[in-house]
Amino acid sequence: MTEQRTKILVTGGAGYIGSHAVVELYQAGFQPIIADDFSNSQQSALAGVREILGVETPFYELDVADEAALRRVFEAEKDLQGVIHFAASKAVGESVAKPLHYYRNNLGSLLSLLTVMGSFQVNNLVFSSSCTVYGVPDALPVTEATPTKKANSPYGNTKQICEDILTDVVHAPGGTLRTILLRYFNPIGAHESAKIGELPLGVPQNLVPFVTQTAAGIREQLTIYGDTYDTPDGTNIRDYIHVVDLAKGHVVAVQRLLAGESDNVETFNLGTGRGNSVLEVVQTFEKASGQKLNYRIGEPRPGDVPAIYADVTKATEVLGFTTETSLEDSLASAWKWQQALGK
Ligand code: NAD
């Protein structure tokens, strides 16, 4: 008898977090189905997933905002039970330069997805949101009840608007959608196999790929943006969560939705609950990799939040979510991935 796995559509499943979620979903007994347009990823991610799992994952190359193309996926994969929606453009700086692209892609893909899910009565959705919705918080750590602030970039605004759209759709009379909004803190690292990981196209926007590329000699020097913030060592503080821990958070969120245990719309912070400064990341990376890092202190970047980290009590108590990977092990996995990539 062929194995009957519950099918979950993973939009953006060729991307950094999506590819790790595909692996964890499959290993938890689900059948992930990937939809991606490779606007910020490469075919090699699918090859990596295949090597880890030893099976081919069904894949559709399409723009999720293309409703007709998405409809064909739902027709072909008749009995989809849920969707994890990763597909979005995600670079804060680029979103300031190209706001229309960000609004079109991030809102357009969600609107198209919700329309098609509605017509096929697929009612369970996990949405990739971000701690960026909290802006500069008044108190730390941030809980899900911490008020959101006006977004400081078009990217951040798309996440807030998407959360609002989802809440409105869930609460519409006769609405059948149930959704879990996952607010990620800072995902880092790579799968222990070093077959999938973060694949920045061009100059990395995030700290850790810049660190690993500098150590590998691809970038000459890392710039730390400011050391005069109101933090113990003056550099920014973030909550760095290993990408596999984050991916597992999606599995438990899907399980909760499918078990009918969730309220109609629920929000969870996914982080470690710990804050680490940029300097701590640099020092921990040096320890984990045995590499000396060439860095300098530069000017603070406008719009950077001085410090943010998560209170993860709700995710722990309601989802049973925990993180297992230390900062040092996370950075070691990022370095292993960088070495596998070469130059
Ligand atoms: P990523 O760019 O690696 O993955 C996104 C994937 O979606 C890519 O493979 C891209 O090709 C695809 N995609 C984009 N638009 C698409 C479209 N219209 N149709 C089909 N495919 C499309 O990014 P990631 O880091 O894996 O992030 C995944 C999600 O998590 C995004 O929604 C992002 O905003 C959110 N998020 C990421 C972070 C982070 O630091 N990485 C933090 C908070 C939230």
XYZ file of C-alpha atoms and ligand atoms in Angstrom:
387
model
C 0.000 0.000 0.000
C 1.304 3.471 -0.782
C 1.878 5.679 2.179
C -0.861 8.296 2.687
C 0.715 11.478 3.891
C -1.176 14.672 4.681
C -0.340 17.207 1.969
C 0.835 20.660 2.950
C 1.560 23.296 0.310
C 4.758 25.202 1.109
C 4.988 28.451 -0.848
C 8.558 29.713 -0.993
C 9.691 26.158 -0.178
C 12.917 26.555 -2.158
C 13.947 29.460 0.086
C 16.058 29.518 3.216
C 13.472 28.815 5.912
C 11.065 27.068 3.537
C 13.563 24.399 2.482
C 14.300 23.543 6.128
C 10.562 23.432 6.872
C 10.028 21.051 3.930
C 12.590 18.677 5.453
C 11.048 18.842 8.936
C 7.505 18.429 7.589
C 8.468 15.332 5.638
C 10.346 13.877 8.584
C 7.273 14.463 10.764
C 5.161 12.390 8.354
C 3.640 15.107 6.129
C 3.877 15.375 2.343
C 5.146 18.863 1.560
C 4.353 20.254 -1.896
C 6.618 23.137 -2.915
C 5.641 26.202 -4.950
C 8.362 28.721 -5.724
C 9.338 31.091 -8.536
C 13.089 31.151 -7.711
C 12.975 34.941 -7.435
C 15.269 34.622 -4.409
C 16.437 31.010 -4.468
C 17.992 28.377 -6.665
C 17.209 24.885 -7.940
C 20.109 23.610 -5.842
C 17.956 23.992 -2.702
C 15.583 21.364 -4.089
C 18.508 19.070 -4.815
C 19.685 19.525 -1.224
C 16.236 18.641 0.114
C 16.171 15.560 -2.116
C 19.579 14.433 -0.855
C 18.546 14.835 2.772
C 15.184 13.086 2.401
C 16.135 10.530 -0.232
C 12.900 11.276 -2.104
C 11.711 13.847 -4.604
C 9.351 16.484 -3.192
C 6.596 17.554 -5.596
C 7.484 20.977 -6.939
C 5.694 23.655 -8.982
C 7.551 26.618 -10.432
C 5.163 29.539 -10.322
C 4.549 33.015 -9.011
C 2.072 32.554 -6.156
C 0.531 35.901 -7.075
C -0.510 34.317 -10.383
C -3.932 33.083 -9.308
C -4.580 30.970 -12.408
C -1.254 29.149 -12.030
C -1.861 28.591 -8.320
C -5.330 27.235 -9.031
C -3.749 24.570 -11.241
C -1.603 23.414 -8.306
C -4.669 23.044 -6.075
C -6.422 21.129 -8.868
C -3.462 18.799 -9.393
C -2.918 18.224 -5.644
C -6.602 17.685 -4.896
C -6.497 17.028 -1.165
C -4.262 19.734 0.255
C -4.933 20.087 3.992
C -3.030 23.253 4.703
C -0.546 25.837 3.512
C 2.587 27.409 4.934
C 3.091 30.728 3.188
C 6.774 31.700 3.120
C 6.811 33.237 -0.372
C 7.603 36.927 -0.044
C 10.330 39.426 -0.814
C 12.250 40.046 2.391
C 15.077 42.571 2.124
C 14.346 45.637 4.254
C 16.754 47.948 2.380
C 15.527 46.850 -1.031
C 11.945 47.435 0.069
C 12.763 51.096 0.723
C 14.164 51.372 -2.819
C 11.405 49.320 -4.470
C 8.253 49.715 -2.374
C 5.863 48.901 -5.211
C 7.570 45.598 -5.853
C 7.272 44.698 -2.168
C 3.604 45.652 -1.881
C 2.790 43.885 -5.149
C 4.645 40.673 -4.334
C 3.933 40.303 -0.632
C 0.312 41.444 -0.685
C -0.426 40.054 -4.156
C 0.789 36.565 -3.295
C -1.259 36.478 -0.068
C -4.441 37.735 -1.787
C -4.067 35.203 -4.574
C -3.384 32.401 -2.090
C -6.387 33.255 0.103
C -8.662 33.428 -2.935
C -7.594 30.010 -4.184
C -7.627 28.451 -0.692
C -11.192 29.747 -0.314
C -12.375 28.210 -3.552
C -10.834 24.832 -2.720
C -11.924 24.959 0.933
C -8.400 24.615 2.210
C -8.775 26.312 5.561
C -5.484 26.015 7.445
C -2.742 28.575 6.956
C 0.561 29.232 8.698
C 1.911 32.670 7.818
C 5.531 33.889 8.005
C 5.476 37.117 9.931
C 8.313 38.909 11.624
C 9.353 40.597 14.859
C 9.709 43.704 12.704
C 5.998 44.335 13.457
C 7.008 45.356 17.013
C 9.176 48.241 15.755
C 11.227 49.729 18.615
C 9.536 48.061 21.600
C 8.942 49.968 24.833
C 9.883 46.956 26.971
C 11.862 43.732 26.540
C 11.397 40.874 25.977
C 8.452 41.287 23.600
C 5.369 39.133 24.053
C 2.619 38.620 21.497
C 0.645 41.236 23.436
C 3.360 43.860 22.949
C 1.749 46.553 20.789
C 2.851 46.675 17.179
C 4.357 49.961 16.019
C 4.300 51.789 12.736
C 6.581 49.827 10.428
C 9.873 51.471 9.563
C 10.106 49.952 6.080
C 7.755 48.936 3.286
C 8.801 45.328 3.964
C 7.743 45.595 7.617
C 4.538 47.265 6.544
C 3.700 44.362 4.213
C 3.950 41.982 7.184
C 1.629 44.172 9.263
C -0.857 44.541 6.409
C -0.755 40.785 5.726
C -1.503 40.087 9.403
C -4.453 42.524 9.194
C -5.730 40.969 5.953
C -5.601 37.521 7.515
C -7.404 38.665 10.644
C -10.166 40.286 8.567
C -10.583 37.202 6.385
C -10.745 34.928 9.425
C -13.412 37.099 11.053
C -15.558 37.607 7.944
C -19.090 36.242 8.468
C -19.178 32.601 7.429
C -15.394 32.576 7.163
C -13.738 29.172 7.445
C -10.070 30.159 7.489
C -7.922 29.388 10.534
C -4.486 30.895 10.663
C -1.382 30.913 12.814
C 0.849 33.963 12.474
C 4.439 33.122 13.348
C 6.566 36.128 14.183
C 10.148 35.059 13.591
C 13.091 36.655 15.284
C 16.473 36.184 13.525
C 16.897 32.814 11.835
C 20.509 31.718 11.371
C 22.539 28.618 10.577
C 21.927 25.692 8.311
C 20.890 22.059 8.257
C 23.491 19.827 9.939
C 24.035 17.996 6.621
C 25.198 21.300 5.050
C 23.064 20.406 2.017
C 20.699 23.344 2.508
C 21.240 26.733 4.092
C 20.949 30.446 3.482
C 21.794 31.357 -0.102
C 21.971 35.128 -0.339
C 21.919 36.349 -3.924
C 24.415 39.229 -4.063
C 25.670 41.054 -0.980
C 24.102 39.516 2.145
C 21.626 41.746 3.993
C 21.831 39.703 7.189
C 24.656 39.531 9.702
C 25.520 35.828 9.729
C 25.972 35.245 5.966
C 28.098 38.401 5.914
C 30.163 36.980 8.768
C 30.664 33.607 7.067
C 31.437 35.184 3.683
C 34.008 37.442 5.340
C 35.628 34.469 7.057
C 35.669 32.650 3.695
C 37.421 35.618 2.052
C 34.479 36.506 -0.223
C 34.007 39.824 1.582
C 36.989 41.775 2.777
C 35.594 43.101 6.011
C 32.474 43.004 8.153
C 31.064 46.351 9.229
C 29.294 46.451 12.571
C 26.739 49.230 12.336
C 27.286 51.223 15.497
C 28.647 50.507 18.992
C 27.022 53.324 20.910
C 23.549 51.874 21.359
C 22.102 51.638 24.835
C 23.151 47.986 25.213
C 25.895 46.444 27.407
C 28.570 46.486 24.659
C 26.942 49.197 22.533
C 26.075 46.951 19.564
C 22.592 45.835 18.498
C 20.927 42.952 20.280
C 18.867 40.341 18.442
C 17.343 36.934 19.161
C 19.129 34.437 16.893
C 17.207 31.214 16.358
C 18.600 28.192 14.543
C 16.704 27.669 11.306
C 15.959 24.007 12.047
C 14.438 24.941 15.424
C 12.389 27.567 13.591
C 11.352 25.043 10.930
C 10.134 22.659 13.647
C 7.921 25.466 14.951
C 6.040 25.279 11.650
C 5.430 21.569 12.070
C 3.823 22.038 15.492
C 1.783 24.981 14.180
C 0.458 22.848 11.296
C -0.326 20.008 13.706
C -2.278 22.379 15.941
C -4.304 23.716 13.008
C -5.072 20.253 11.625
C -6.105 18.996 15.065
C -8.628 21.854 15.216
C -7.064 23.019 18.474
C -6.349 26.598 17.462
C -8.469 29.687 17.815
C -9.359 31.212 14.473
C -6.318 33.444 14.477
C -3.342 32.961 16.751
C 0.017 34.662 16.960
C 3.275 33.196 18.280
C 6.760 34.572 18.701
C 9.397 32.121 17.483
C 12.774 32.928 18.957
C 15.056 31.555 21.649
C 14.104 34.052 24.323
C 17.754 35.169 24.507
C 19.280 38.357 23.178
C 22.824 38.393 21.814
C 24.772 41.418 20.662
C 26.482 41.681 17.282
C 29.855 41.603 19.045
C 28.846 38.423 20.873
C 27.917 36.864 17.541
C 31.306 37.800 16.108
C 33.183 36.425 19.132
C 31.098 33.257 19.256
C 31.621 32.728 15.535
C 35.385 33.057 15.988
C 35.246 30.428 18.728
C 32.962 28.073 16.779
C 34.913 28.296 13.524
C 38.478 28.894 14.685
C 38.561 31.805 12.196
C 39.639 35.338 13.028
C 37.167 37.805 11.627
C 38.193 41.072 10.004
C 35.673 43.655 11.192
C 35.346 47.354 11.858
C 32.846 49.532 13.643
C 30.848 51.737 11.261
C 28.068 54.279 11.594
C 24.690 53.123 12.955
C 22.203 52.303 10.171
C 19.080 54.439 10.147
C 16.040 52.418 11.166
C 17.920 49.706 13.089
C 16.124 48.744 16.291
C 18.669 48.931 19.173
C 17.585 45.707 20.883
C 14.843 43.130 20.517
C 14.346 39.584 21.735
C 11.380 37.337 22.284
C 9.360 36.140 25.190
C 8.535 32.629 23.962
C 6.340 31.535 26.876
C 3.212 31.355 24.722
C 4.868 29.236 22.000
C 6.313 26.956 24.676
C 3.078 26.528 26.604
C 0.601 26.355 23.727
C 2.630 24.822 20.894
C 5.132 22.883 23.001
C 7.802 24.768 21.071
C 11.376 24.711 22.337
C 14.727 25.510 20.791
C 17.584 23.042 21.017
C 20.526 24.663 19.279
C 22.937 27.026 21.038
C 24.297 30.165 19.386
C 27.704 28.496 19.060
C 26.276 25.397 17.362
C 24.085 27.563 15.120
C 27.119 29.553 13.996
C 29.156 26.366 13.530
C 26.422 25.082 11.204
C 26.483 28.353 9.259
C 30.242 28.015 8.842
C 29.959 24.386 7.741
C 27.393 25.482 5.140
C 29.645 28.302 3.946
C 32.502 25.846 3.535
C 30.245 23.468 1.589
C 29.303 26.364 -0.703
C 32.927 27.300 -1.262
C 33.635 30.703 -2.791
P 13.887 33.466 1.074
O 13.948 34.617 0.144
O 15.074 32.590 1.205
O 12.629 32.546 0.703
C 11.479 33.054 0.105
C 11.185 32.162 -1.089
O 9.976 32.614 -1.699
C 12.284 32.230 -2.161
O 12.586 30.906 -2.564
C 11.633 33.015 -3.295
O 12.114 32.586 -4.561
C 10.172 32.676 -3.088
N 9.216 33.676 -3.577
C 9.188 35.004 -3.324
N 8.121 35.554 -3.917
C 7.457 34.553 -4.556
C 6.274 34.479 -5.333
N 5.526 35.566 -5.587
N 5.889 33.280 -5.831
C 6.628 32.143 -5.583
N 7.746 32.163 -4.854
C 8.158 33.349 -4.339
O 13.449 34.040 2.490
P 13.400 33.331 3.908
O 14.464 33.930 4.757
O 13.316 31.882 3.765
O 12.018 33.926 4.443
C 10.799 33.204 4.305
C 9.683 34.035 4.875
O 9.969 34.370 6.221
C 9.433 35.365 4.164
O 8.051 35.606 4.146
C 10.142 36.359 5.051
O 9.584 37.641 4.944
C 9.885 35.763 6.424
N 10.855 36.157 7.422
C 12.179 35.940 7.211
C 13.108 36.331 8.162
C 14.590 36.153 7.943
O 15.374 36.792 8.645
N 15.030 35.293 7.047
C 12.669 36.972 9.345
C 11.312 37.164 9.542
C 10.402 36.758 8.564
